[in-house]
mmCIF file of C-alpha atoms in Angstrom:
data_model
loop_
_atom_site.group_PDB
_atom_site.id
_atom_site.type_symbol
_atom_site.label_atom_id
_atom_site.label_comp_id
_atom_site.label_asym_id
_atom_site.label_seq_id
_atom_site.Cartn_x
_atom_site.Cartn_y
_atom_site.Cartn_z
ATOM 1 C CA MET A 1 0.000 0.000 0.000
ATOM 2 C CA LEU A 2 1.427 3.339 -1.059
ATOM 3 C CA PRO A 3 1.033 6.398 1.190
ATOM 4 C CA ALA A 4 -1.854 8.644 0.159
ATOM 5 C CA GLU A 5 0.560 11.542 -0.270
ATOM 6 C CA GLU A 6 2.607 9.610 -2.831
ATOM 7 C CA ILE A 7 -0.495 8.586 -4.749
ATOM 8 C CA GLN A 8 -1.744 12.172 -4.813
ATOM 9 C CA ARG A 9 1.648 13.473 -5.946
ATOM 10 C CA SER A 10 1.849 10.846 -8.676
ATOM 11 C CA LEU A 11 -1.640 11.620 -9.950
ATOM 12 C CA THR A 12 -0.888 15.338 -9.930
ATOM 13 C CA GLY A 13 2.271 14.708 -11.934
ATOM 14 C CA ALA A 14 0.377 12.486 -14.368
ATOM 15 C CA TRP A 15 -2.297 15.142 -14.821
ATOM 16 C CA ARG A 16 0.310 17.753 -15.668
ATOM 17 C CA LEU A 17 1.844 15.362 -18.192
ATOM 18 C CA LEU A 18 -1.586 14.755 -19.705
ATOM 19 C CA LEU A 19 -1.784 18.502 -20.189
ATOM 20 C CA GLY A 20 1.575 18.397 -21.946
ATOM 21 C CA LYS A 21 3.560 19.850 -19.041
ATOM 22 C CA ALA A 22 6.914 18.051 -18.875
ATOM 23 C CA ASP A 23 7.509 19.315 -15.339
ATOM 24 C CA GLY A 24 4.988 16.701 -14.225
ATOM 25 C CA LEU A 25 7.849 14.200 -14.344
ATOM 26 C CA ARG A 26 9.377 15.942 -11.332
ATOM 27 C CA LEU A 27 6.412 14.798 -9.253
ATOM 28 C CA LEU A 28 6.852 11.157 -10.239
ATOM 29 C CA ASP A 29 9.190 8.716 -8.527
ATOM 30 C CA LEU A 30 11.438 7.476 -11.331
ATOM 31 C CA SER A 31 13.604 5.285 -9.111
ATOM 32 C CA VAL A 32 13.523 1.487 -9.318
ATOM 33 C CA ASP A 33 11.104 1.411 -6.390
ATOM 34 C CA GLY A 34 9.011 4.099 -8.055
ATOM 35 C CA PHE A 35 8.871 2.025 -11.232
ATOM 36 C CA TRP A 36 7.445 -1.009 -9.461
ATOM 37 C CA ASN A 37 5.253 1.099 -7.180
ATOM 38 C CA SER A 38 3.665 2.694 -10.226
ATOM 39 C CA PHE A 39 1.846 -0.572 -10.892
ATOM 40 C CA PHE A 40 -0.138 0.114 -7.724
ATOM 41 C CA SER A 41 -1.958 2.508 -10.046
ATOM 42 C CA ILE A 42 -3.993 -0.507 -11.174
ATOM 43 C CA VAL A 43 -5.430 -0.744 -7.662
ATOM 44 C CA VAL A 44 -6.267 2.970 -7.709
ATOM 45 C CA ALA A 45 -8.021 2.580 -11.066
ATOM 46 C CA LEU A 46 -9.796 -0.650 -10.099
ATOM 47 C CA PRO A 47 -13.044 0.839 -8.689
ATOM 48 C CA ALA A 48 -13.714 2.821 -11.876
ATOM 49 C CA MET A 49 -12.723 -0.116 -14.067
ATOM 50 C CA ALA A 50 -14.966 -2.479 -12.088
ATOM 51 C CA LEU A 51 -17.945 -0.164 -12.467
ATOM 52 C CA GLY A 52 -17.307 -0.152 -16.196
ATOM 53 C CA TRP A 53 -17.290 -3.953 -16.279
ATOM 54 C CA VAL A 54 -20.533 -4.150 -14.315
ATOM 55 C CA SER A 55 -22.198 -1.564 -16.562
ATOM 56 C CA VAL A 56 -21.869 -3.834 -19.619
ATOM 57 C CA ALA A 57 -21.972 -7.261 -17.955
ATOM 58 C CA ASP A 58 -25.734 -7.755 -18.348
ATOM 59 C CA GLN A 59 -25.657 -7.029 -22.068
ATOM 60 C CA LEU A 60 -22.650 -9.242 -22.694
ATOM 61 C CA ALA A 61 -23.985 -12.055 -20.516
ATOM 62 C CA GLY A 62 -27.164 -12.086 -22.605
ATOM 63 C CA ASP A 63 -25.247 -12.158 -25.875
ATOM 64 C CA ILE A 64 -22.748 -14.790 -24.758
ATOM 65 C CA GLY A 65 -25.507 -17.028 -23.491
ATOM 66 C CA THR A 66 -24.460 -19.510 -20.831
ATOM 67 C CA ILE A 67 -21.801 -17.368 -19.132
ATOM 68 C CA SER A 68 -22.872 -15.841 -15.827
ATOM 69 C CA ARG A 69 -22.718 -12.122 -15.162
ATOM 70 C CA PHE A 70 -19.786 -12.687 -12.805
ATOM 71 C CA GLY A 71 -18.028 -14.734 -15.463
ATOM 72 C CA VAL A 72 -18.411 -11.871 -17.921
ATOM 73 C CA VAL A 73 -17.005 -9.406 -15.368
ATOM 74 C CA VAL A 74 -13.977 -11.667 -14.884
ATOM 75 C CA ARG A 75 -13.442 -11.845 -18.655
ATOM 76 C CA LEU A 76 -13.718 -8.083 -18.972
ATOM 77 C CA ALA A 77 -11.163 -7.726 -16.174
ATOM 78 C CA VAL A 78 -8.730 -10.020 -17.987
ATOM 79 C CA VAL A 79 -9.166 -8.020 -21.200
ATOM 80 C CA ASP A 80 -8.651 -4.630 -19.583
ATOM 81 C CA LEU A 81 -5.709 -5.678 -17.423
ATOM 82 C CA GLY A 82 -4.104 -7.414 -20.379
ATOM 83 C CA THR A 83 -4.610 -4.295 -22.491
ATOM 84 C CA TRP A 84 -2.935 -2.275 -19.739
ATOM 85 C CA LEU A 85 0.066 -4.507 -19.101
ATOM 86 C CA LEU A 86 0.955 -6.402 -22.270
ATOM 87 C CA PRO A 87 1.760 -3.314 -24.392
ATOM 88 C CA LEU A 88 4.124 -2.169 -21.620
ATOM 89 C CA ILE A 89 5.894 -5.516 -21.818
ATOM 90 C CA ALA A 90 6.206 -5.055 -25.576
ATOM 91 C CA PHE A 91 7.611 -1.570 -24.992
ATOM 92 C CA ALA A 92 10.136 -3.020 -22.541
ATOM 93 C CA LEU A 93 11.399 -5.343 -25.296
ATOM 94 C CA ALA A 94 11.463 -2.639 -27.973
ATOM 95 C CA ALA A 95 12.693 0.393 -26.015
ATOM 96 C CA ARG A 96 16.444 -0.247 -26.124
ATOM 97 C CA PRO A 97 16.595 -1.299 -29.805
ATOM 98 C CA ALA A 98 14.513 1.791 -30.627
ATOM 99 C CA GLY A 99 16.927 4.059 -28.766
ATOM 100 C CA LEU A 100 14.435 4.760 -25.978
ATOM 101 C CA GLY A 101 16.068 2.770 -23.212
ATOM 102 C CA ASP A 102 16.801 5.950 -21.255
ATOM 103 C CA ARG A 103 13.096 6.897 -21.336
ATOM 104 C CA PHE A 104 11.667 3.495 -20.490
ATOM 105 C CA VAL A 105 11.161 4.061 -16.754
ATOM 106 C CA ALA A 106 9.795 7.578 -17.218
ATOM 107 C CA TYR A 107 7.316 6.428 -19.839
ATOM 108 C CA VAL A 108 6.064 3.413 -17.879
ATOM 109 C CA VAL A 109 5.669 5.337 -14.624
ATOM 110 C CA ALA A 110 3.922 8.209 -16.397
ATOM 111 C CA SER A 111 1.744 5.830 -18.423
ATOM 112 C CA ASN A 112 0.663 3.859 -15.367
ATOM 113 C CA TRP A 113 -0.391 6.894 -13.358
ATOM 114 C CA GLY A 114 -1.821 8.625 -16.415
ATOM 115 C CA SER A 115 -3.972 5.584 -17.118
ATOM 116 C CA VAL A 116 -5.594 6.037 -13.709
ATOM 117 C CA VAL A 117 -6.709 9.534 -14.671
ATOM 118 C CA LEU A 118 -7.985 8.339 -18.054
ATOM 119 C CA VAL A 119 -9.896 5.424 -16.555
ATOM 120 C CA TRP A 120 -11.633 7.707 -14.061
ATOM 121 C CA LEU A 121 -12.303 10.170 -16.884
ATOM 122 C CA MET A 122 -14.467 7.492 -18.519
ATOM 123 C CA LEU A 123 -16.419 6.801 -15.319
ATOM 124 C CA PRO A 124 -19.417 9.025 -16.257
ATOM 125 C CA VAL A 125 -20.093 6.727 -19.218
ATOM 126 C CA ALA A 126 -20.338 3.686 -16.945
ATOM 127 C CA ILE A 127 -22.595 5.580 -14.539
ATOM 128 C CA LEU A 128 -24.850 6.690 -17.388
ATOM 129 C CA LYS A 129 -25.173 3.096 -18.594
ATOM 130 C CA LEU A 130 -26.108 1.946 -15.090
ATOM 131 C CA ILE A 131 -28.675 4.614 -14.240
ATOM 132 C CA ALA A 132 -30.152 5.028 -17.732
ATOM 133 C CA PRO A 133 -29.645 1.818 -19.725
ATOM 134 C CA SER A 134 -32.217 2.973 -22.277
ATOM 135 C CA ALA A 135 -30.079 6.013 -23.166
ATOM 136 C CA ASN A 136 -27.687 3.917 -25.214
ATOM 137 C CA ASP A 137 -27.245 6.461 -28.026
ATOM 138 C CA ALA A 138 -26.347 9.202 -25.540
ATOM 139 C CA ALA A 139 -23.910 6.873 -23.777
ATOM 140 C CA ILE A 140 -22.215 6.017 -27.074
ATOM 141 C CA LEU A 141 -21.862 9.673 -28.037
ATOM 142 C CA PHE A 142 -20.590 10.618 -24.589
ATOM 143 C CA SER A 143 -18.142 7.713 -24.708
ATOM 144 C CA LEU A 144 -16.791 8.803 -28.095
ATOM 145 C CA LEU A 145 -16.288 12.360 -26.872
ATOM 146 C CA LEU A 146 -14.451 11.274 -23.740
ATOM 147 C CA TYR A 147 -12.432 8.684 -25.633
ATOM 148 C CA THR A 148 -11.335 11.312 -28.165
ATOM 149 C CA ALA A 149 -10.304 13.567 -25.290
ATOM 150 C CA SER A 150 -8.389 10.692 -23.697
ATOM 151 C CA LEU A 151 -6.459 10.125 -26.933
ATOM 152 C CA VAL A 152 -5.395 13.768 -27.054
ATOM 153 C CA LEU A 153 -4.378 13.692 -23.396
ATOM 154 C CA GLY A 154 -2.557 10.394 -23.867
ATOM 155 C CA TRP A 155 -0.579 11.798 -26.790
ATOM 156 C CA ARG A 156 0.448 14.790 -24.693
ATOM 157 C CA LEU A 157 1.575 12.544 -21.840
ATOM 158 C CA THR A 158 3.575 10.310 -24.164
ATOM 159 C CA ASN A 159 5.257 13.250 -25.853
ATOM 160 C CA ALA A 160 6.158 14.828 -22.492
ATOM 161 C CA ALA A 161 7.361 11.569 -20.920
ATOM 162 C CA VAL A 162 9.464 10.465 -23.898
ATOM 163 C CA GLY A 163 10.956 13.931 -24.233
ATOM 164 C CA LYS A 164 12.518 13.401 -27.653
ATOM 165 C CA GLY A 165 10.389 15.685 -29.772
ATOM 166 C CA ALA A 166 6.899 15.481 -31.199
ATOM 167 C CA ALA A 167 7.806 13.114 -34.052
ATOM 168 C CA ILE A 168 9.248 10.408 -31.805
ATOM 169 C CA GLY A 169 6.579 10.990 -29.170
ATOM 170 C CA THR A 170 3.875 10.558 -31.784
ATOM 171 C CA ALA A 171 5.524 7.394 -33.110
ATOM 172 C CA VAL A 172 5.636 5.898 -29.601
ATOM 173 C CA PHE A 173 2.032 6.885 -28.952
ATOM 174 C CA ALA A 174 0.875 5.370 -32.245
ATOM 175 C CA ALA A 175 2.808 2.150 -31.654
ATOM 176 C CA MET A 176 1.415 1.747 -28.139
ATOM 177 C CA PHE A 177 -2.099 2.557 -29.347
ATOM 178 C CA VAL A 178 -1.902 -0.092 -32.061
ATOM 179 C CA ALA A 179 -0.418 -2.594 -29.583
ATOM 180 C CA SER A 180 -3.304 -1.895 -27.188
ATOM 181 C CA LEU A 181 -5.874 -2.476 -29.931
ATOM 182 C CA VAL A 182 -4.196 -5.729 -30.986
ATOM 183 C CA VAL A 183 -4.214 -6.994 -27.407
ATOM 184 C CA LEU A 184 -7.792 -5.799 -26.866
ATOM 185 C CA PHE A 185 -9.243 -7.507 -29.925
ATOM 186 C CA THR A 186 -7.141 -10.633 -29.457
ATOM 187 C CA LEU A 187 -8.230 -11.115 -25.858
ATOM 188 C CA GLN A 188 -11.848 -10.307 -26.703
ATOM 189 C CA GLY A 189 -11.799 -12.961 -29.398
ATOM 190 C CA MET A 190 -10.097 -15.539 -27.176
ATOM 191 C CA LEU A 191 -12.596 -14.953 -24.360
ATOM 192 C CA GLY A 192 -15.679 -14.805 -26.559
ATOM 193 C CA LEU A 193 -16.467 -11.148 -25.958
ATOM 194 C CA SER A 194 -17.785 -10.346 -29.407
ATOM 195 C CA VAL A 195 -19.796 -7.277 -28.373
ATOM 196 C CA PRO A 196 -17.802 -4.017 -28.345
ATOM 197 C CA TYR A 197 -17.492 -2.265 -25.028
ATOM 198 C CA SER A 198 -15.589 0.792 -23.856
ATOM 199 C CA THR A 199 -13.451 0.862 -20.731
ATOM 200 C CA PRO A 200 -10.208 2.038 -22.304
ATOM 201 C CA THR A 201 -6.949 2.431 -20.260
ATOM 202 C CA ARG A 202 -5.168 4.376 -22.919
#
């Protein structure tokens, strides 16, 4: 369990990075301990992610058929956590050959804490689906708007964390975005989640 002060400082730093402010890195712990501690961000994001899973579990359970609502929630959890972690593993393998070895820790720490902010940013969509399931069109539109905003914020964070200019930052962002989509669709297919849902971490 991380101290509340450290979590708050990390989230503040991530928010500044999402706004494109490179000085947000100064608020993040980029030591070895800070690197591993940044994965505690998953715990911080978990309540919002779980609400997102619950908000679509009934629909998916009906479409899948024999799978229980809890089983669907578990599958959604596997998909989202895999989409969070597996692209970072890919980045770990590619960073040094791509000349980004010196930015690996900064990017992962920033990405982990930034993902918390982005996950909570999408929370209103999950709440809307729960309290007004008939307002599906509004939920879809709201989700698209927030998701577009999250992409812009994510690009800013990546560019600030990588710190090697907009071209390289954009290339890293695009590569990680594509990797996330590949993992997302692959895991959805493997777990039989054929109905699109939106609880993005990036």
